[in-house]
Amino acid sequence: MLDLTVQSQEAADRLGDGILELAKYRETARPGWTREVFSEAYRESRQWVSGRMAAAGLEVQVDSAGNIVGRLAGTDPKAPALVTGSHTDTVDGGGRFDGVVGVLGALEAVQLLRESGQRLSRDLLVVDFLGEESNAFGLSCLGSRAIAGELTPADFDRQDYRGASLGQAYRDFGLDPAAVLQTRWARTAPLHAFIELHIEQGPTLEQRQLPLGIVTAITGIERLVATFTGSPDHAGTRPMNDRKDAMVAAAEAVLSVRREGCGAPNHGVATTTRIESESRSPNVVPSLVRMTSEVRSVDTAWLSGVRGRLAEEILANARNLGVDVEFDWTTDNTVVHAHPRIHDVAAAAADAIGIPWMPIPSGATHDAVHMAALAPMGMIFVPSRAGKSHCPEEWTDFADIATGVGALAQTLTLLDRTEPSPADLT
Ligand code: GLV
Ligand code: MN
Ligand code: MN
């Protein structure tokens, strides 16, 4: 068993220094600690991450999907590898901890294993996955999707708001889309398990005063782009009762989306993040408006009905206003459950080193969703101060991260010894 009392202060200090150092790589023209995928700040930060992995004694490679992979060799080269890691890109105006804790925490877990004299029999791969956050092309988890074989050629044709393609963004970043599509890890070697350390990003652990959450399931996400088409008219002369105002129909739809989230019976959230109007002149009734929204839940039954319920309500309200609506829905990811065996091993690890924990669902999505296609998957959460995330105030005390690292290291130790069950292999 790991002795956490000796190392934890040192580990917390080292982690804190690393997190604050990585945060210096930021897009200074943007708010908070912005380091979006494909940005110059991200490109430079990846050199720093590679160096940090090498300093932790890992053999570092960048795979053809752009994931930075550090390998700690085990004693049995034939045994399927353990994988851990997360991401170091941020949302626009984001914080310093989302994803970063899972990458630098994994390196600290390597250090902890070394200091406690433990050598894993399996290879341990620490991954900094390319571009986890949903980006201007509307696609999250680029690196983990690629290695799970879940990226398609059509994804590279996606365009951002300026009309640039995702494929071009990859090329500009030095990555070849054709090679990315070939990077399916399952083709090369089977994996034993994937476990990701992450901040909770919500308020539950802090409210319950618990240091650790062990994830039960990761939310499904349905994304909507709705296009409202009305009629352009003079804003000064067209009577109020004779308008086809696309903006008003979109405004009604924003409220429908909100009502949908508020009405979820178990767990559900619904957010409109963007409204774009083609009307530039302040004196024209808006005739073309696009609305970007998302709905999330770990309740598959409820989430599967969301498209139908929202279409019915939004259409009815728009028709009353004489406005047409087109719906373009995509499933970002379905609900993914943590593998019960990985959940139980993480729970046993926390118990073994005396860390109280609770089972917890994740309302945020993660690379773990896609890694679940390659290996039995689990996640460990540490508390977020005031539950804040995707904002500059995001914070987790370094001592709390060190506690999570202890749980991660102990989980890796136990997983290393766990034989796959027949159910894992089907
Ligand atoms: C990623 O952080 C997401 O939940 O969108
Ligand atoms: Mn994240
Ligand atoms: Mn995030």
Short mmCIF file of C-alpha atoms and ligand atoms in Angstrom, two decimals:
data_model
loop_
_atom_site.label_atom_id
_atom_site.label_comp_id
_atom_site.label_asym_id
_atom_site.label_seq_id
_atom_site.Cartn_x
_atom_site.Cartn_y
_atom_site.Cartn_z
CA MET A 1 0.00 0.00 0.00
CA LEU A 2 1.21 3.53 -0.69
CA ASP A 3 2.36 5.70 2.20
CA LEU A 4 0.77 9.03 1.36
CA THR A 5 1.68 10.89 4.54
CA VAL A 6 5.36 11.17 3.65
CA GLN A 7 4.99 12.39 0.10
CA SER A 8 1.78 14.38 0.09
CA GLN A 9 3.14 17.84 1.03
CA GLU A 10 6.00 17.49 -1.42
CA ALA A 11 3.61 16.16 -4.08
CA ALA A 12 1.18 19.04 -3.50
CA ASP A 13 3.99 21.60 -3.87
CA ARG A 14 5.30 19.99 -7.05
CA LEU A 15 1.82 19.74 -8.54
CA GLY A 16 1.04 23.34 -7.68
CA ASP A 17 4.28 24.57 -9.25
CA GLY A 18 3.56 22.56 -12.41
CA ILE A 19 -0.03 23.76 -12.74
CA LEU A 20 0.94 27.41 -12.33
CA GLU A 21 3.87 27.02 -14.74
CA LEU A 22 1.69 25.43 -17.45
CA ALA A 23 -0.88 28.22 -16.97
CA LYS A 24 1.72 30.72 -18.22
CA TYR A 25 1.14 29.33 -21.73
CA ARG A 26 -1.99 31.32 -22.49
CA GLU A 27 -3.55 33.40 -25.22
CA THR A 28 -2.99 36.84 -23.73
CA ALA A 29 -5.63 38.52 -25.90
CA ARG A 30 -8.32 36.22 -24.47
CA PRO A 31 -9.82 36.25 -20.95
CA GLY A 32 -8.79 33.88 -18.15
CA TRP A 33 -6.30 31.10 -18.85
CA THR A 34 -7.20 30.45 -22.46
CA ARG A 35 -5.18 27.80 -24.32
CA GLU A 36 -7.45 26.58 -27.08
CA VAL A 37 -6.59 23.65 -29.33
CA PHE A 38 -4.50 24.64 -32.40
CA SER A 39 -3.51 27.99 -30.84
CA GLU A 40 0.12 29.08 -30.66
CA ALA A 41 -0.03 28.97 -26.86
CA TYR A 42 -1.22 25.35 -27.03
CA ARG A 43 1.52 24.42 -29.49
CA GLU A 44 4.19 25.88 -27.19
CA SER A 45 2.69 24.36 -24.05
CA ARG A 46 2.93 20.88 -25.57
CA GLN A 47 6.71 21.19 -25.68
CA TRP A 48 6.59 21.94 -21.96
CA VAL A 49 4.30 18.93 -21.32
CA SER A 50 6.60 16.62 -23.33
CA GLY A 51 9.59 17.89 -21.33
CA ARG A 52 7.75 17.31 -18.07
CA MET A 53 6.90 13.75 -19.12
CA ALA A 54 10.51 13.08 -20.05
CA ALA A 55 11.68 14.53 -16.71
CA ALA A 56 9.30 12.08 -14.97
CA GLY A 57 11.25 9.26 -16.65
CA LEU A 58 8.74 8.49 -19.41
CA GLU A 59 9.60 7.62 -22.99
CA VAL A 60 7.69 10.32 -24.92
CA GLN A 61 6.11 10.11 -28.37
CA VAL A 62 3.45 12.09 -30.21
CA ASP A 63 1.12 9.68 -32.04
CA SER A 64 -0.18 10.54 -35.50
CA ALA A 65 -3.46 11.82 -34.00
CA GLY A 66 -1.48 14.44 -32.05
CA ASN A 67 -1.73 12.83 -28.60
CA ILE A 68 1.37 13.16 -26.42
CA VAL A 69 2.06 9.72 -24.96
CA GLY A 70 4.57 9.02 -22.19
CA ARG A 71 5.39 5.37 -21.53
CA LEU A 72 6.62 3.94 -18.27
CA ALA A 73 7.84 0.44 -19.11
CA GLY A 74 6.49 -2.41 -16.98
CA THR A 75 8.25 -5.66 -16.19
CA ASP A 76 6.04 -7.71 -18.53
CA PRO A 77 6.23 -6.31 -22.10
CA LYS A 78 3.47 -8.71 -23.25
CA ALA A 79 0.84 -7.59 -20.73
CA PRO A 80 -1.84 -5.16 -22.03
CA ALA A 81 -1.00 -1.61 -20.90
CA LEU A 82 -2.68 0.57 -18.33
CA VAL A 83 -3.61 4.04 -19.59
CA THR A 84 -4.23 7.27 -17.69
CA GLY A 85 -4.24 10.96 -18.63
CA SER A 86 -6.47 13.81 -19.69
CA HIS A 87 -6.02 17.06 -21.64
CA THR A 88 -4.23 20.41 -21.45
CA ASP A 89 -6.29 22.52 -23.86
CA THR A 90 -8.86 24.88 -22.34
CA VAL A 91 -12.13 26.53 -23.31
CA ASP A 92 -12.05 30.21 -24.25
CA GLY A 93 -11.82 32.08 -20.94
CA GLY A 94 -11.18 28.84 -19.06
CA GLY A 95 -9.23 27.92 -15.94
CA ARG A 96 -6.01 26.18 -14.97
CA PHE A 97 -7.21 22.83 -13.64
CA ASP A 98 -9.69 21.22 -16.08
CA GLY A 99 -7.74 18.39 -17.72
CA VAL A 100 -4.37 19.63 -16.47
CA VAL A 101 -4.91 17.86 -13.13
CA GLY A 102 -5.27 14.52 -14.96
CA VAL A 103 -2.05 14.97 -16.94
CA LEU A 104 0.23 16.46 -14.28
CA GLY A 105 -1.49 14.31 -11.62
CA ALA A 106 -0.61 11.20 -13.63
CA LEU A 107 3.04 12.29 -13.70
CA GLU A 108 2.90 12.78 -9.95
CA ALA A 109 1.40 9.29 -9.60
CA VAL A 110 4.41 7.95 -11.52
CA GLN A 111 6.67 9.76 -9.06
CA LEU A 112 4.69 8.34 -6.12
CA LEU A 113 5.00 4.80 -7.45
CA ARG A 114 8.72 5.28 -7.94
CA GLU A 115 9.26 6.76 -4.46
CA SER A 116 7.35 3.89 -2.88
CA GLY A 117 9.54 1.39 -4.74
CA GLN A 118 6.70 -0.07 -6.81
CA ARG A 119 7.30 -1.30 -10.33
CA LEU A 120 4.19 -2.09 -12.37
CA SER A 121 4.21 -5.28 -14.40
CA ARG A 122 2.25 -3.58 -17.19
CA ASP A 123 3.35 -0.60 -19.25
CA LEU A 124 1.71 2.60 -18.02
CA LEU A 125 0.82 5.11 -20.75
CA VAL A 126 0.26 8.71 -19.63
CA VAL A 127 -1.62 10.57 -22.36
CA ASP A 128 -2.18 14.28 -22.97
CA PHE A 129 -5.07 13.92 -25.45
CA LEU A 130 -5.26 16.44 -28.31
CA GLY A 131 -8.03 19.04 -28.08
CA GLU A 132 -10.59 17.69 -25.60
CA GLU A 133 -12.70 20.83 -25.35
CA SER A 134 -15.44 21.43 -27.88
CA ASN A 135 -13.94 23.87 -30.36
CA ALA A 136 -14.96 26.32 -33.08
CA PHE A 137 -15.63 23.28 -35.31
CA GLY A 138 -18.14 21.95 -32.78
CA LEU A 139 -16.25 18.75 -31.99
CA SER A 140 -14.77 17.70 -28.65
CA CYS A 141 -12.20 15.05 -27.71
CA LEU A 142 -10.29 15.10 -31.01
CA GLY A 143 -7.40 12.92 -29.85
CA SER A 144 -9.37 10.30 -27.93
CA ARG A 145 -12.00 10.06 -30.68
CA ALA A 146 -9.25 9.44 -33.20
CA ILE A 147 -7.61 6.59 -31.32
CA ALA A 148 -11.01 5.01 -30.62
CA GLY A 149 -11.73 5.07 -34.39
CA GLU A 150 -14.59 7.53 -33.85
CA LEU A 151 -13.39 10.35 -36.14
CA THR A 152 -14.71 10.26 -39.70
CA PRO A 153 -13.46 11.88 -42.93
CA ALA A 154 -16.57 14.10 -42.85
CA ASP A 155 -15.46 15.52 -39.49
CA PHE A 156 -12.49 17.15 -41.22
CA ASP A 157 -14.92 19.09 -43.46
CA ARG A 158 -16.54 20.77 -40.46
CA GLN A 159 -16.16 24.55 -40.64
CA ASP A 160 -15.64 27.20 -38.01
CA TYR A 161 -17.44 30.54 -38.01
CA ARG A 162 -14.96 31.96 -40.55
CA GLY A 163 -15.45 29.04 -42.95
CA ALA A 164 -12.04 27.41 -42.24
CA SER A 165 -12.12 23.59 -42.11
CA LEU A 166 -11.05 21.30 -39.28
CA GLY A 167 -8.82 19.47 -41.76
CA GLN A 168 -6.94 22.69 -42.52
CA ALA A 169 -6.57 23.41 -38.80
CA TYR A 170 -4.96 19.97 -38.39
CA ARG A 171 -2.62 20.58 -41.34
CA ASP A 172 -1.64 24.02 -40.03
CA PHE A 173 -0.82 22.32 -36.72
CA GLY A 174 1.45 19.84 -38.52
CA LEU A 175 -0.93 16.86 -38.44
CA ASP A 176 -2.08 14.94 -41.52
CA PRO A 177 -5.85 14.11 -41.42
CA ALA A 178 -5.29 10.90 -43.42
CA ALA A 179 -2.77 9.71 -40.83
CA VAL A 180 -5.09 10.77 -37.99
CA LEU A 181 -7.80 8.50 -39.39
CA GLN A 182 -5.35 5.58 -39.31
CA THR A 183 -4.43 6.05 -35.64
CA ARG A 184 -6.69 3.42 -34.11
CA TRP A 185 -4.94 2.14 -31.02
CA ALA A 186 -7.00 -1.05 -30.91
CA ARG A 187 -5.33 -2.08 -34.16
CA THR A 188 -1.94 -2.07 -32.50
CA ALA A 189 -2.36 -3.45 -28.98
CA PRO A 190 -5.13 -4.27 -26.52
CA LEU A 191 -5.33 -2.10 -23.41
CA HIS A 192 -5.98 -3.33 -19.87
CA ALA A 193 -7.84 -0.32 -18.40
CA PHE A 194 -8.22 3.46 -18.63
CA ILE A 195 -8.51 5.62 -15.52
CA GLU A 196 -8.71 9.44 -15.63
CA LEU A 197 -8.19 11.84 -12.73
CA HIS A 198 -10.17 15.08 -13.15
CA ILE A 199 -11.63 17.96 -11.18
CA GLU A 200 -15.34 17.52 -10.47
CA GLN A 201 -16.30 20.85 -12.10
CA GLY A 202 -19.49 20.93 -9.99
CA PRO A 203 -20.33 21.60 -6.33
CA THR A 204 -21.24 18.15 -4.94
CA LEU A 205 -17.95 17.02 -3.36
CA GLU A 206 -17.35 20.39 -1.70
CA GLN A 207 -20.92 20.50 -0.37
CA ARG A 208 -20.60 16.99 1.05
CA GLN A 209 -17.08 17.76 2.30
CA LEU A 210 -15.71 14.68 0.57
CA PRO A 211 -12.23 14.57 -0.98
CA LEU A 212 -13.01 12.06 -3.74
CA GLY A 213 -15.71 11.09 -6.21
CA ILE A 214 -15.67 7.86 -8.18
CA VAL A 215 -17.56 8.32 -11.39
CA THR A 216 -20.57 6.15 -12.19
CA ALA A 217 -21.51 7.52 -15.61
CA ILE A 218 -20.64 10.36 -17.99
CA THR A 219 -23.40 12.51 -19.40
CA GLY A 220 -24.73 12.13 -22.93
CA ILE A 221 -24.78 15.33 -25.01
CA GLU A 222 -27.21 16.27 -27.79
CA ARG A 223 -26.27 19.40 -29.74
CA LEU A 224 -28.69 21.50 -31.77
CA VAL A 225 -28.22 24.15 -34.42
CA ALA A 226 -31.70 25.52 -35.22
CA THR A 227 -32.13 27.92 -38.15
CA PHE A 228 -35.09 30.31 -38.00
CA THR A 229 -36.25 31.85 -41.28
CA GLY A 230 -38.73 34.71 -41.24
CA SER A 231 -39.16 37.71 -43.50
CA PRO A 232 -37.01 40.87 -43.77
CA ASP A 233 -39.06 44.04 -43.42
CA HIS A 234 -38.68 47.68 -42.49
CA ALA A 235 -38.42 47.79 -38.68
CA GLY A 236 -40.10 51.20 -38.60
CA THR A 237 -43.10 50.53 -40.77
CA ARG A 238 -44.08 46.85 -40.54
CA PRO A 239 -46.90 46.55 -37.93
CA MET A 240 -46.17 44.36 -34.93
CA ASN A 241 -49.01 41.96 -35.74
CA ASP A 242 -47.78 41.43 -39.31
CA ARG A 243 -44.16 40.37 -38.86
CA LYS A 244 -42.22 37.16 -39.38
CA ASP A 245 -39.47 37.95 -36.90
CA ALA A 246 -36.86 35.17 -36.76
CA MET A 247 -35.20 36.70 -33.68
CA VAL A 248 -38.40 36.52 -31.64
CA ALA A 249 -38.90 32.88 -32.65
CA ALA A 250 -35.30 32.16 -31.60
CA ALA A 251 -35.87 33.96 -28.30
CA GLU A 252 -38.92 31.76 -27.64
CA ALA A 253 -36.76 28.74 -28.47
CA VAL A 254 -34.06 29.79 -25.95
CA LEU A 255 -36.75 29.63 -23.27
CA SER A 256 -38.02 26.27 -24.55
CA VAL A 257 -34.50 24.87 -24.26
CA ARG A 258 -34.23 26.18 -20.70
CA ARG A 259 -37.64 24.74 -19.74
CA GLU A 260 -36.54 21.37 -21.10
CA GLY A 261 -33.51 21.30 -18.76
CA CYS A 262 -35.56 22.51 -15.79
CA GLY A 263 -38.14 19.77 -16.39
CA ALA A 264 -35.76 16.81 -16.36
CA PRO A 265 -37.05 14.27 -13.82
CA ASN A 266 -33.65 12.99 -12.61
CA HIS A 267 -30.71 14.78 -14.13
CA GLY A 268 -30.66 17.17 -17.06
CA VAL A 269 -29.25 20.51 -18.15
CA ALA A 270 -29.95 22.53 -21.28
CA THR A 271 -28.03 25.56 -22.48
CA THR A 272 -28.15 27.93 -25.44
CA THR A 273 -24.67 29.24 -26.07
CA ARG A 274 -24.99 31.24 -29.26
CA ILE A 275 -27.51 33.26 -31.29
CA GLU A 276 -26.36 34.62 -34.65
CA SER A 277 -28.47 36.94 -36.76
CA GLU A 278 -27.70 37.57 -40.41
CA SER A 279 -29.31 41.01 -40.10
CA ARG A 280 -26.61 43.64 -39.74
CA SER A 281 -28.83 46.70 -39.96
CA PRO A 282 -30.55 47.87 -36.79
CA ASN A 283 -33.65 48.89 -38.77
CA VAL A 284 -34.53 45.58 -40.47
CA VAL A 285 -36.80 42.89 -38.95
CA PRO A 286 -34.45 39.88 -38.51
CA SER A 287 -35.15 37.17 -41.10
CA LEU A 288 -32.40 34.60 -40.54
CA VAL A 289 -31.22 33.58 -37.08
CA ARG A 290 -29.17 30.58 -35.99
CA MET A 291 -29.30 29.20 -32.44
CA THR A 292 -26.71 26.83 -30.97
CA SER A 293 -27.82 24.81 -27.94
CA GLU A 294 -26.96 21.61 -26.08
CA VAL A 295 -28.84 19.28 -23.77
CA ARG A 296 -27.08 16.85 -21.39
CA SER A 297 -28.16 14.05 -19.11
CA VAL A 298 -27.01 10.75 -17.67
CA ASP A 299 -30.66 9.62 -17.99
CA THR A 300 -30.72 7.89 -21.38
CA ALA A 301 -34.51 7.53 -21.44
CA TRP A 302 -35.10 11.25 -20.93
CA LEU A 303 -32.28 12.34 -23.25
CA SER A 304 -33.52 10.12 -26.06
CA GLY A 305 -36.85 12.03 -26.10
CA VAL A 306 -35.34 15.50 -26.12
CA ARG A 307 -35.20 15.99 -29.90
CA GLY A 308 -38.90 15.22 -30.33
CA ARG A 309 -40.09 17.30 -27.36
CA LEU A 310 -38.06 20.37 -28.30
CA ALA A 311 -38.94 20.15 -32.01
CA GLU A 312 -42.64 20.08 -31.17
CA GLU A 313 -42.54 23.08 -28.84
CA ILE A 314 -40.11 25.22 -30.86
CA LEU A 315 -41.97 24.56 -34.12
CA ALA A 316 -45.38 25.40 -32.62
CA ASN A 317 -44.10 28.71 -31.20
CA ALA A 318 -42.30 29.62 -34.43
CA ARG A 319 -45.33 28.85 -36.59
CA ASN A 320 -47.42 31.19 -34.45
CA LEU A 321 -44.93 33.88 -35.46
CA GLY A 322 -44.96 32.86 -39.14
CA VAL A 323 -41.36 31.64 -38.92
CA ASP A 324 -39.94 28.39 -40.38
CA VAL A 325 -37.41 26.30 -38.44
CA GLU A 326 -34.82 23.75 -39.55
CA PHE A 327 -33.22 21.51 -36.94
CA ASP A 328 -29.71 20.11 -37.24
CA TRP A 329 -29.08 17.72 -34.33
CA THR A 330 -25.86 15.86 -33.54
CA THR A 331 -25.08 13.46 -30.73
CA ASP A 332 -21.77 14.58 -29.26
CA ASN A 333 -21.72 11.45 -27.16
CA THR A 334 -24.23 9.00 -25.72
CA VAL A 335 -24.35 8.28 -21.98
CA VAL A 336 -21.30 6.17 -21.09
CA HIS A 337 -21.14 4.21 -17.85
CA ALA A 338 -17.90 3.64 -16.00
CA HIS A 339 -16.94 -0.03 -16.08
CA PRO A 340 -18.15 -1.57 -12.80
CA ARG A 341 -14.84 -3.37 -12.27
CA ILE A 342 -12.79 -0.17 -12.65
CA HIS A 343 -15.24 1.68 -10.40
CA ASP A 344 -14.88 -1.02 -7.75
CA VAL A 345 -11.09 -1.13 -7.98
CA ALA A 346 -10.91 2.68 -7.58
CA ALA A 347 -13.26 2.41 -4.59
CA ALA A 348 -11.13 -0.36 -3.06
CA ALA A 349 -8.01 1.77 -3.65
CA ALA A 350 -9.58 4.77 -1.87
CA ASP A 351 -10.68 2.54 1.02
CA ALA A 352 -7.22 0.97 1.28
CA ILE A 353 -5.54 4.34 1.78
CA GLY A 354 -8.35 5.71 3.94
CA ILE A 355 -9.81 8.36 1.64
CA PRO A 356 -13.59 8.86 1.95
CA TRP A 357 -15.41 8.92 -1.40
CA MET A 358 -18.84 8.94 -2.99
CA PRO A 359 -20.15 7.60 -6.29
CA ILE A 360 -20.84 10.54 -8.61
CA PRO A 361 -22.16 11.09 -12.14
CA SER A 362 -20.29 13.47 -14.45
CA GLY A 363 -22.19 16.32 -16.10
CA ALA A 364 -19.07 17.21 -18.07
CA THR A 365 -17.79 15.07 -20.88
CA HIS A 366 -14.28 13.63 -20.96
CA ASP A 367 -11.76 11.72 -23.07
CA ALA A 368 -12.81 8.74 -20.92
CA VAL A 369 -16.04 8.54 -22.99
CA HIS A 370 -14.05 7.55 -26.06
CA MET A 371 -11.41 5.53 -24.23
CA ALA A 372 -14.30 3.35 -23.02
CA ALA A 373 -14.41 1.98 -26.58
CA LEU A 374 -10.83 0.73 -26.15
CA ALA A 375 -10.66 -0.44 -22.55
CA PRO A 376 -12.70 -0.77 -19.36
CA MET A 377 -12.91 2.83 -18.13
CA GLY A 378 -13.17 4.68 -14.83
CA MET A 379 -12.70 8.20 -13.47
CA ILE A 380 -11.70 9.77 -10.17
CA PHE A 381 -12.87 13.28 -9.23
CA VAL A 382 -11.38 15.79 -6.81
CA PRO A 383 -13.40 18.78 -5.49
CA SER A 384 -13.80 22.08 -7.33
CA ARG A 385 -13.96 25.23 -5.18
CA ALA A 386 -17.55 26.57 -5.26
CA GLY A 387 -18.16 24.06 -8.06
CA LYS A 388 -16.79 26.54 -10.59
CA SER A 389 -15.27 25.42 -13.90
CA HIS A 390 -14.83 26.62 -17.50
CA CYS A 391 -14.10 30.04 -16.01
CA PRO A 392 -10.98 31.79 -14.69
CA GLU A 393 -12.01 31.21 -11.04
CA GLU A 394 -11.67 27.42 -11.43
CA TRP A 395 -9.64 26.18 -8.42
CA THR A 396 -8.79 22.99 -6.57
CA ASP A 397 -6.47 23.07 -3.57
CA PHE A 398 -3.14 21.43 -4.36
CA ALA A 399 -3.47 19.22 -1.28
CA ASP A 400 -6.81 17.94 -2.63
CA ILE A 401 -5.18 17.13 -5.96
CA ALA A 402 -2.39 15.29 -4.14
CA THR A 403 -5.08 13.21 -2.39
CA GLY A 404 -6.56 12.36 -5.80
CA VAL A 405 -3.09 11.45 -7.06
CA GLY A 406 -2.70 9.04 -4.14
CA ALA A 407 -5.99 7.38 -5.10
CA LEU A 408 -4.94 7.26 -8.75
CA ALA A 409 -1.57 5.67 -7.92
CA GLN A 410 -3.18 3.09 -5.65
CA THR A 411 -5.84 2.35 -8.32
CA LEU A 412 -3.12 1.81 -10.92
CA THR A 413 -1.31 -0.53 -8.54
CA LEU A 414 -4.46 -2.60 -7.98
CA LEU A 415 -5.45 -2.58 -11.67
CA ASP A 416 -1.97 -3.76 -12.58
CA ARG A 417 -2.63 -6.94 -10.59
CA THR A 418 -6.24 -7.40 -11.74
CA GLU A 419 -6.84 -9.99 -14.40
CA PRO A 420 -9.40 -9.03 -17.04
CA SER A 421 -12.74 -10.72 -16.51
CA PRO A 422 -14.31 -12.55 -19.46
CA ALA A 423 -17.02 -9.84 -19.57
CA ASP A 424 -14.36 -7.16 -20.23
CA LEU A 425 -13.20 -8.95 -23.34
CA THR A 426 -16.54 -9.16 -25.11
C1 GLV B 1 -16.01 19.46 -21.59
O1 GLV B 1 -15.45 19.99 -20.66
C2 GLV B 1 -17.45 19.45 -21.67
O2 GLV B 1 -18.09 18.90 -20.76
O3 GLV B 1 -17.98 20.04 -22.62
MN MN B 2 -11.79 18.29 -18.93
MN MN B 3 -13.70 21.22 -19.98
#
